[in-house]
Every structure is written in structure tokens, then in C-alpha cells.
Tab-separated table of C-alpha atoms in Angstrom:
chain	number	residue	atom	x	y	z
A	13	UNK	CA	12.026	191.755	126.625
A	14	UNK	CA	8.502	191.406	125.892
A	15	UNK	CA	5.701	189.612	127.769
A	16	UNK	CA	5.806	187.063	125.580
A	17	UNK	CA	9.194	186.731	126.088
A	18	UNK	CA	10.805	188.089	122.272
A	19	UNK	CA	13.519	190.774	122.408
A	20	UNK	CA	11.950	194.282	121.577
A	21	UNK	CA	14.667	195.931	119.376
A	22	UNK	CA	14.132	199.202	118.727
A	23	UNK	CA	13.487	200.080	114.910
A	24	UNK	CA	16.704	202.431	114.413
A	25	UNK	CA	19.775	201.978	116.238
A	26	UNK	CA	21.922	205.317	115.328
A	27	UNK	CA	25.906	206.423	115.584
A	28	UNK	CA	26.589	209.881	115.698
A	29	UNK	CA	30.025	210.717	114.092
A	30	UNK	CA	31.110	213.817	114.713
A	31	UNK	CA	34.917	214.937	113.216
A	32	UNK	CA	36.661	217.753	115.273
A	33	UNK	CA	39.817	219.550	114.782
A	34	UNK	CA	40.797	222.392	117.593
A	35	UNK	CA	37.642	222.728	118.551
A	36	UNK	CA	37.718	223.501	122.114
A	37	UNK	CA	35.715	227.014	121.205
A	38	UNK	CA	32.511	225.863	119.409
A	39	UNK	CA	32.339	221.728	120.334
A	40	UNK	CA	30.246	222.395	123.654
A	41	UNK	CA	27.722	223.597	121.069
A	42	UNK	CA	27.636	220.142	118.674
A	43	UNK	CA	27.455	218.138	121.836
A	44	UNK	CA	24.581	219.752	123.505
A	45	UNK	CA	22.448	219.622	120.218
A	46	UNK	CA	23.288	216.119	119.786
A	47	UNK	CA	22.432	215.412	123.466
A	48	UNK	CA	19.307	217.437	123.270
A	49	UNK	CA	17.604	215.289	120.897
A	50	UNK	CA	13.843	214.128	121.106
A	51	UNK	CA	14.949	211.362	119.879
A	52	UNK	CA	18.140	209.909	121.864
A	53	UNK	CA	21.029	208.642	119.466
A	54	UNK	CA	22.447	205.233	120.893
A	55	UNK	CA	26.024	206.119	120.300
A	56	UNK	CA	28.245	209.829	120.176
A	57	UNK	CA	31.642	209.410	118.989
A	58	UNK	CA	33.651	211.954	118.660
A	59	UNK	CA	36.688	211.450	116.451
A	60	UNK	CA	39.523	214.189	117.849
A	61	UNK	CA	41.977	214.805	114.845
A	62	UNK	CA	44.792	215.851	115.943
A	63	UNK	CA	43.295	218.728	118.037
A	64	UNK	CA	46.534	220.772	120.006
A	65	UNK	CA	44.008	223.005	122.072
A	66	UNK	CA	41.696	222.072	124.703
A	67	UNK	CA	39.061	220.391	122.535
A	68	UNK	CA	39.940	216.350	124.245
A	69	UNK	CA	38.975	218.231	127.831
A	70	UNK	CA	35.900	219.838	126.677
A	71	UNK	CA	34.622	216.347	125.322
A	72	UNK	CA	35.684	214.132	127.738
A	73	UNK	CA	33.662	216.757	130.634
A	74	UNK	CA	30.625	215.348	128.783
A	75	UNK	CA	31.391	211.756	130.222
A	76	UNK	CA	30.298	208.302	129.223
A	77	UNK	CA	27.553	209.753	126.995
A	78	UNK	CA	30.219	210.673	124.318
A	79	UNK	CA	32.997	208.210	122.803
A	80	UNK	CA	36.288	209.819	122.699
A	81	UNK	CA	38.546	208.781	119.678
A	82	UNK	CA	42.109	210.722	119.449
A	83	UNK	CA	44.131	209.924	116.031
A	84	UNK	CA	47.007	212.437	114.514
A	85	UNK	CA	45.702	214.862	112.384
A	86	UNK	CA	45.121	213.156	109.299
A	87	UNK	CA	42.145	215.336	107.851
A	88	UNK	CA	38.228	215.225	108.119
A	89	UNK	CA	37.316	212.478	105.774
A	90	UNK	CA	40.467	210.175	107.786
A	91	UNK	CA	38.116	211.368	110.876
A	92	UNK	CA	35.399	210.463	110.012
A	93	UNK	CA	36.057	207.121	108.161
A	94	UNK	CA	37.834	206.304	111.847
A	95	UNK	CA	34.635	206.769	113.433
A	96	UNK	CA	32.363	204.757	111.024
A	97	UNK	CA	34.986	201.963	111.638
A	98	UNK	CA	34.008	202.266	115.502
A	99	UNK	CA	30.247	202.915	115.187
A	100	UNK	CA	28.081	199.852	116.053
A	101	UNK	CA	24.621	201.584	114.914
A	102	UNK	CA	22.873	200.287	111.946
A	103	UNK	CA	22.284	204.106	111.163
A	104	UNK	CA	25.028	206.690	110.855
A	105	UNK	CA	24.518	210.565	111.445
A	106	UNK	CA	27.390	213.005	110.819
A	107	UNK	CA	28.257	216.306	112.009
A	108	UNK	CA	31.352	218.475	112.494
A	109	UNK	CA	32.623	220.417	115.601
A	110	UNK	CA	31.620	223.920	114.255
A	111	UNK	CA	27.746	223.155	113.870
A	112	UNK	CA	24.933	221.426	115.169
A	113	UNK	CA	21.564	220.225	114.992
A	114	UNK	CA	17.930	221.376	115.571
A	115	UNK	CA	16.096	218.758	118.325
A	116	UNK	CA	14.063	216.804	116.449
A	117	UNK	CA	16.734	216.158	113.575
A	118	UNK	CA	16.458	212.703	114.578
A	119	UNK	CA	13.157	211.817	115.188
A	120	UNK	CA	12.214	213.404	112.112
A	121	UNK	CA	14.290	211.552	110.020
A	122	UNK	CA	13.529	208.234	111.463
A	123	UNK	CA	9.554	209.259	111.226
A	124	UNK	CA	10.319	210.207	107.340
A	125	UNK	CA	12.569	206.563	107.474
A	126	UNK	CA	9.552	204.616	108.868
A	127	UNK	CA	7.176	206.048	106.268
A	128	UNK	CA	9.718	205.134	104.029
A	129	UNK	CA	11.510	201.548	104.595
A	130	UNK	CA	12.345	201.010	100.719
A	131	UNK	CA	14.683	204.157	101.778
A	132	UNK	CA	18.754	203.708	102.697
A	133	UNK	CA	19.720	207.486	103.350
A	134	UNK	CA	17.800	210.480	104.004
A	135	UNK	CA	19.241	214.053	104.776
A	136	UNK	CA	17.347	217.734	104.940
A	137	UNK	CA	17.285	221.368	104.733
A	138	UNK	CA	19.510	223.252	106.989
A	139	UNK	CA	20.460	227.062	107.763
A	140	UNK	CA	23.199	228.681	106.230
A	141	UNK	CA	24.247	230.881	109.506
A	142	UNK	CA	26.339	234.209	109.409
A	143	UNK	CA	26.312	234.217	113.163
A	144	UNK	CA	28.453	237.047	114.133
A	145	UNK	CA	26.734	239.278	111.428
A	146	UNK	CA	23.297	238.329	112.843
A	147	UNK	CA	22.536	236.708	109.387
A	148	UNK	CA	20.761	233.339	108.258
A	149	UNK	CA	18.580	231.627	105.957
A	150	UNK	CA	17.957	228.449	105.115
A	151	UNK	CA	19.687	226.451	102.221
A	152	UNK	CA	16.497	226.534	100.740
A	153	UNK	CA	13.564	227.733	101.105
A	154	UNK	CA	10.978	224.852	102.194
A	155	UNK	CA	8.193	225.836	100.638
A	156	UNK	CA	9.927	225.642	97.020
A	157	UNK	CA	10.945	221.942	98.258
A	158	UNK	CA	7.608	220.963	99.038
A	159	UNK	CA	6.800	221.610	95.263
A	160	UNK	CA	9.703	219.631	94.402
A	161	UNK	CA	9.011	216.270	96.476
A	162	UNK	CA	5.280	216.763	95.141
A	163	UNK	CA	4.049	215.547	98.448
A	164	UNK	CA	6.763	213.282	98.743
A	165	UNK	CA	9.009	212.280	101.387
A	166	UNK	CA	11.705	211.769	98.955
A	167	UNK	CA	13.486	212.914	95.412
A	168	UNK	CA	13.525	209.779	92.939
A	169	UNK	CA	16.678	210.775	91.776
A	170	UNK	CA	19.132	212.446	94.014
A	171	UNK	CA	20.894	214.038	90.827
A	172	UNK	CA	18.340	215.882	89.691
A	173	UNK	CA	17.566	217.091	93.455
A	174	UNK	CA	21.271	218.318	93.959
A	175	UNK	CA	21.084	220.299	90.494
A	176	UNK	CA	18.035	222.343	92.179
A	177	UNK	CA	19.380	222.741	95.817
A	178	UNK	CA	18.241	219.083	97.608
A	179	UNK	CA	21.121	217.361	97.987
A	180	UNK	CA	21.237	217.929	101.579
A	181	UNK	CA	24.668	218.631	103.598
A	182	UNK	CA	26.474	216.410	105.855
A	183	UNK	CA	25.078	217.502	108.998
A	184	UNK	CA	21.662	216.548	108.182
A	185	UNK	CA	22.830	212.953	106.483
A	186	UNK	CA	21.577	209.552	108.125
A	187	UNK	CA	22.453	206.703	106.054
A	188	UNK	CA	22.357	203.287	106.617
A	189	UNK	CA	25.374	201.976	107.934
A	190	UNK	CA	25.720	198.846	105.295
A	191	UNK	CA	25.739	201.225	102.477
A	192	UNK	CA	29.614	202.432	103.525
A	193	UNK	CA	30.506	198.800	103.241
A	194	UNK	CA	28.970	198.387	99.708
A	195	UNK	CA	30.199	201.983	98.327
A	196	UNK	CA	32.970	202.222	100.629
A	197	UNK	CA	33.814	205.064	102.897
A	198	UNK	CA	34.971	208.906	102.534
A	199	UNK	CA	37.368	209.474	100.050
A	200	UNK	CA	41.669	209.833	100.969
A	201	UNK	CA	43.797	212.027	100.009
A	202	UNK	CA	41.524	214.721	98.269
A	203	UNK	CA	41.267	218.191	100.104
A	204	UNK	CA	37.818	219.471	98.573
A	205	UNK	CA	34.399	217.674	97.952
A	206	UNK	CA	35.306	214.531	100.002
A	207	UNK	CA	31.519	214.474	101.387
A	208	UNK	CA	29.888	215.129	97.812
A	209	UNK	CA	32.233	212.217	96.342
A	210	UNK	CA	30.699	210.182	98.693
A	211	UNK	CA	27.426	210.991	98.000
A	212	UNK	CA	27.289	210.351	94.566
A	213	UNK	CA	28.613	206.917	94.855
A	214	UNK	CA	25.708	206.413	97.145
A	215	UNK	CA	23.248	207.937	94.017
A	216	UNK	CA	24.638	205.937	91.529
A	217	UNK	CA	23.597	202.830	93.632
A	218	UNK	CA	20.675	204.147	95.236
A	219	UNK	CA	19.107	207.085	93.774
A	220	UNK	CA	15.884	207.484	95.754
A	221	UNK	CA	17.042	210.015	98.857
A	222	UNK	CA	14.944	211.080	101.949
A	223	UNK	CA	14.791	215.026	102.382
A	224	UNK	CA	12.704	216.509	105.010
A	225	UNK	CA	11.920	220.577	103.789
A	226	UNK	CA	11.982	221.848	107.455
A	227	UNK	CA	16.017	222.573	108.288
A	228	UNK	CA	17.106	220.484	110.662
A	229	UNK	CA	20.631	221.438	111.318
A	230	UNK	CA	22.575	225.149	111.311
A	231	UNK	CA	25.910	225.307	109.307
A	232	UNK	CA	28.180	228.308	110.687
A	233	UNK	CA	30.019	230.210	108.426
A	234	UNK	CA	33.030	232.096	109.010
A	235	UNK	CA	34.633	229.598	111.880
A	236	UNK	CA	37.855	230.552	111.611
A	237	UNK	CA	40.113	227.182	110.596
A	238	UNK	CA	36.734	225.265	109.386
A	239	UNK	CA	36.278	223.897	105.832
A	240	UNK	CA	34.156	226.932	104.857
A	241	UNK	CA	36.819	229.369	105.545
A	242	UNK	CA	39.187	228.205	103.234
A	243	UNK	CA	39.413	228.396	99.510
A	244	UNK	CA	39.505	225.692	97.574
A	245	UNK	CA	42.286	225.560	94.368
A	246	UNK	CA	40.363	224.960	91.358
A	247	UNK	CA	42.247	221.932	90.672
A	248	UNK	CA	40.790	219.807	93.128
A	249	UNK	CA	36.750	221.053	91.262
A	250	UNK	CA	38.889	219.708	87.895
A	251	UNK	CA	39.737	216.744	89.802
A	252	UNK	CA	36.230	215.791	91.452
A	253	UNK	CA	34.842	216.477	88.265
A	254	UNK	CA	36.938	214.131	85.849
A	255	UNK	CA	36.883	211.088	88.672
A	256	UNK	CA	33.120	211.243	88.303
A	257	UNK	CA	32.244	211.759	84.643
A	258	UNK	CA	34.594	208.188	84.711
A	259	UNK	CA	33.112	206.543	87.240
A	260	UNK	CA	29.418	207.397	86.361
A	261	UNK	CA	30.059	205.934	83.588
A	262	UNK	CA	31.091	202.732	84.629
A	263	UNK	CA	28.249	202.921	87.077
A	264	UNK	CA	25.896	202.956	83.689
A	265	UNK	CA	24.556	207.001	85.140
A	266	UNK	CA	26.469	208.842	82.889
A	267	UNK	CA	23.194	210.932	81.715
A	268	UNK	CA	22.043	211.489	85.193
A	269	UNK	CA	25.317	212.455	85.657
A	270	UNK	CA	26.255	214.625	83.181
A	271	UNK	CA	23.960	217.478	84.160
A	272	UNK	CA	25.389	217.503	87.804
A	273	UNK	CA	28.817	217.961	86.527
A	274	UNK	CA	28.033	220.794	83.806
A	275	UNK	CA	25.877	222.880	86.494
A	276	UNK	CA	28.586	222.606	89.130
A	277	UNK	CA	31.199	223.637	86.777
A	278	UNK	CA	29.489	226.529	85.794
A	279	UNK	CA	28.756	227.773	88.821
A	280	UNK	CA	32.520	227.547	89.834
A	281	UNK	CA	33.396	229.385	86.773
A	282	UNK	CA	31.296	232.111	87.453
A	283	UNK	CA	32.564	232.177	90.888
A	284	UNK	CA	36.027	232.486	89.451
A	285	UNK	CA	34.490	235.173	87.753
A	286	UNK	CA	33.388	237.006	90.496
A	287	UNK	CA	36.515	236.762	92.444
A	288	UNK	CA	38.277	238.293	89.023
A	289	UNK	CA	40.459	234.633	88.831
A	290	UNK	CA	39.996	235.084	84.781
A	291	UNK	CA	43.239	232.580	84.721
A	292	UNK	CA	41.106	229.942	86.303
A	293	UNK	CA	38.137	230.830	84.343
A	294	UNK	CA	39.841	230.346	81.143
A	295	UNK	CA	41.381	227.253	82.275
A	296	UNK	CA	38.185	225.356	83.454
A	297	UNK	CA	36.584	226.961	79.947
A	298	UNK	CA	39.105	225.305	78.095
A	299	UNK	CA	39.293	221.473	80.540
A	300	UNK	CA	35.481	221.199	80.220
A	301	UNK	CA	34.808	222.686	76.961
A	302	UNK	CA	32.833	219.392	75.632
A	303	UNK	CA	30.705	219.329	78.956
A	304	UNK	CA	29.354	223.253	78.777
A	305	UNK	CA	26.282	224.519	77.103
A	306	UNK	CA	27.651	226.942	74.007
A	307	UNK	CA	25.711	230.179	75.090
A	308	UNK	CA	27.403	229.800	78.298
A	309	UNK	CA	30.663	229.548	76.612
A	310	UNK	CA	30.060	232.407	74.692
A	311	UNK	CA	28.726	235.001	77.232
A	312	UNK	CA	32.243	234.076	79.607
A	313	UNK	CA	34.870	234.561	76.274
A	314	UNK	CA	32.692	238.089	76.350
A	315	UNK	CA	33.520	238.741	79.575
A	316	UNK	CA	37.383	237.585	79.781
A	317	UNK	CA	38.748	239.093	76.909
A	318	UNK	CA	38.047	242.516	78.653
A	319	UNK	CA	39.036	242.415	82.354
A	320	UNK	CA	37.442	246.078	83.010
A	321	UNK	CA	34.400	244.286	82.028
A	322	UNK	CA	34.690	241.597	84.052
A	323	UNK	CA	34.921	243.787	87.072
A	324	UNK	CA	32.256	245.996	86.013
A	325	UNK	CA	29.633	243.378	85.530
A	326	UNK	CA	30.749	241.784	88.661
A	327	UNK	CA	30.113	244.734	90.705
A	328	UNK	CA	27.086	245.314	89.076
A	329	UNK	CA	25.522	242.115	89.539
A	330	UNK	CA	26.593	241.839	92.969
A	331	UNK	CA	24.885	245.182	93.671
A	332	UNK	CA	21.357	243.948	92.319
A	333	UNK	CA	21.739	241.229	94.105
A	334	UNK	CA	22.589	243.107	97.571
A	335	UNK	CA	19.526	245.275	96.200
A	336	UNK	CA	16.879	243.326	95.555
A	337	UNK	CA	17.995	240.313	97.901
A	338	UNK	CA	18.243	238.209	95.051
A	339	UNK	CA	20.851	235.687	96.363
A	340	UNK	CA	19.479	232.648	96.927
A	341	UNK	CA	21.502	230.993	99.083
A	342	UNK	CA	23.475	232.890	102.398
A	343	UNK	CA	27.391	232.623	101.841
A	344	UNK	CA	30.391	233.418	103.324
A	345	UNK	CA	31.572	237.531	101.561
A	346	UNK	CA	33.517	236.854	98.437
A	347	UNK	CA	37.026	237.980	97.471
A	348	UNK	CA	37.196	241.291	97.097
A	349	UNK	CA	36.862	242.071	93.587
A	350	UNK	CA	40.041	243.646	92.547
């Protein structure tokens, strides 16, 4: 109460959601950086999925501080959908069990937010972390965002941000909460790509997105039983792919689109590639033949029809890259190249 008597609300009232599964080992970590922040959140909830190790005891030793939600396992996006039903922030954060934030994550965001208030979501640059192997970078590198935003605090179109690396990650999102009730919430019953659905149902609406270049979360590769560790069947890329060349076309973004879906597929093809899957190549090749550029097209039919090839330019390219450090982006080790 002020001294004139009016209430004083404070300008952001935030939810953290945070989605764990067995996470007794790492889920100390999440909390602390959550609980460490400049910026207080006004609400942790922890949504426990089904967890059959130690990770309810390890949460609940934080106290009050923390919500505790248990549900049978029913997957991350069931998770975390259960814990924007429960959030009573107007703002929603995410992040998962296996990662965690740097300390300011939150007050820069709402700083970027008040500079900002035409704004609905915001997210960041983050570090891609190969802990064990001493290992990390950032997702990208912030001085080659800063050129992007052009002394911006934002991308004016989030599609054309995610095709050059600014498309944030779900640890670093913080979204308004009213948007989930307009777009709806994280995608059921789909294994892969349930957070990047969502977020392009959010850029078809609202295409203006918040990205601070400084990373202001860490995402650890290599946790064994996390979302990173497993591979994904290349069905469920076909899948995500088709859903949203439909629906951006009902949502009259078909063109801003359409370049998000042909870069994405490319790059899984040559990932396919690289882990010598030439069944899966020629199968997305021959699904999205209408949606790839022709000298694309023609460089991979080079490369499949000889499998020694394949290999051979495979190894060879990873090698320059190893070389030279030309990788732009820190990842988990492929498939061995057989």
C-alpha cells in the first residue's frame, strides 16, 4: 500500500515451471539457480512426472519456497501444461530438471520487457554445456546477435530469427501467461519438438520476440535419460513439419513459414547424412521434395547413390570441422559413422 493509500503491484508477477522426471541427481542444481535470482520469481512449481527415485525428497527439502506437483508419468509437455494450469503469475518462465539459469535471467528479461511493453514473450542466448568433457559455448555467439537485433531489444519476426540461430530455448522463455490461453498450451501426444510447436503458434500470432544476446541459462548435454540424449525417429521431424506448413497456412504465414521448414529439413537430412541413415535421407528427399532448394537436392542424390562416398565426405567434413573449430554450435558426439 502506498501513502496515498493505492495498492503498489509490482510490474511482473512471474511462475517458474519447471518439469522433472528422476531427477533426484541434477534438480538441487535448477532449484538453487532459480532461488538465486536478482530478481525473486513469485512462484516455483515444480511439476514431478512420475519420478521413481528420490527426486519428490530433494524438492520438498527446499520447503515452502517451491510448489510440489506429483502426476504419473505422462511426458514433459503433460508436465509442463500441469504446471501452467497451477501457475497464478501473469508471466511464465520454464526450465527442466537437468539445467538452470544464470542470476540475472530474470531481471534481465523483465528490464528488456519494461523497455519493451508492446512485447508478449522474450527468451535469450544460452550455453550449450558438455560438462563432463569440460566443454561449452554459447548457442550463439552474442556479438553476431547484436548485429542481428541492430541495436534492438527484439527480432521483428521470430521466423527469420530462428532460421539464423535466435529462436531462443525453453529455459530462457518468459511469456506472458494469457498468450497459452489464446494459442493454447504444449502440444499431446508428440515425442519430439513439443516446445518448438509451441513456439511457432506463438509467431504466427505475435511475431515480434524479446532476445537478450548475453546467455542467460546453461543447457547440459549428455544427462543421461534427458531429452538431449535420445534420438529422435525421423518421423516425428516429417510430422512437425507437415502440421505446420498446414497450419501456417491457415494462420495466413505461409511465406514466413516456408523458409523455417525448408532450413530445418535440411539440416536434418544432412544429419541423417552424417549418421550414414541414407534410408532416412532418401525418404525425407523424397516427402519434402517440393519444399527443398534443387542444388541441395542434387548435391544429396550425389552423395547417396554411393555409400563409400557418403562416409568419406562425412569423415572428411567432420575432420575440418574438428580442425579448424568450424562448428558453430556445441553438440552432443554424433553416431558413429559406420
Amino acid at each position: 500500500m502506498t501513502s496515498n493509500g493505492k495498492n503498489c503491484e509490482k510490474p511482473f508477477n512471474i511462475s517458474v515451471v519447471i518439469a522433472a522426471f528422476n531427477a533426484a541427481g541434477f534438480i538441487d542444481r535448477a532449484l538453487k539457480s532459480v532461488l538465486a535470482q536478482t530478481l525473486p520469481a513469485d512462484e516455483i512449481i515444480v511439476v514431478d512426472d512420475g519420478s521413481t527415485d528420490d527426486t519428490a525428497a530433494k524438492i520438498q527439502a527446499c520447503g515452502p519456497a517451491v510448489r510440489y506437483i506429483f502426476q504419473e508419468n505422462a511426458g514433459v509437455s503433460a508436465a509442463r501444461n500441469t504446471g501452467l494450469k497451477a501457475a497464478q503469475g501473469d508471466w511464465i518462465a520454464f526450465l527442466d530438471a537437468d539445467d538452470e539459469w544464470s542470476n540475472e535471467k530474470l531481471a534481465r528479461q523483465t528490464a528488456l520487457l519494461e523497455r519493451n511493453p508492446h512485447l508478449v514473450w522474450t527468451g535469450g542466448n544460452y550455453i550449450r554445456c558438455l560438462c563432463e568433457e569440460n566443454q561449452q559455448a554459447p548457442a550463439v555467439e552474442p556479438s553476431k546477435v547484436r548485429r542481428l537485433l541492430k541495436n534492438r531489444d527484439y527480432f521483428s519476426d521470430y521466423f527469420r530469427a530462428f532460421i539464423k540461430q535466435g529462436g531462443g530455448w525453453t529455459g530462457t522463455m518468459l511469456i506472458q501467461r494469457r498468450i497459452f490461453e489464446e494459442v493454447g498450451m504444449f502440444p499431446l501426444g508428440i515425442h519430439n519438438g513439443e516446445d518448438i510447436d509451441l513456439w511457432w503458434r506463438i509467431a504466427y500470432r505475435y511475431p515480434r520476440f524479446g532476445y537478450d544476446p548475453q546467455p542467460l541459462a546453461i543447457y547440459h548435454l549428455n544427462i543421461p535419460g534427458s531429452l538431449s540424449e535420445k534420438r529422435i525417429p525421423r518421423d516425428g521431424y516429417i510430422q512437425l513439419i507437415d502440421r505446420h506448413l498446414q497450419l501456417s497456412r491457415q494462420e495466413n504465414r505461409y511465406q514466413d513459414y516456408q523458409p523455417v521448414a525448408r532450413y530445418l529439413v535440411s539440416r536434418w537430412i544432412r544429419g541423417a547424412l552424417f549418421d550414414n541413415d541414407l534410408e532416412d535421407v532418401r525418404r525425407m528427399m523424397t516427402h519434402f521434395d517440393q519444399l527443398l532448394e534443387p542444388a541441395f537436392k542434387t548435391m544429396m542424390r550425389i552423395l547417396i547413390t554411393s555409400p563409400t562416398m557418403s562416409r568419406v565426405f562425412c569423415r572428411t567434413l567432420s575432420a575440418i570441422n574438428r580442425k579448424f573449430h568450424l562448428r558453430r554450435q556445441l553438440n552432443r558426439p554424433p553416431n558413429a559413422v559406420k
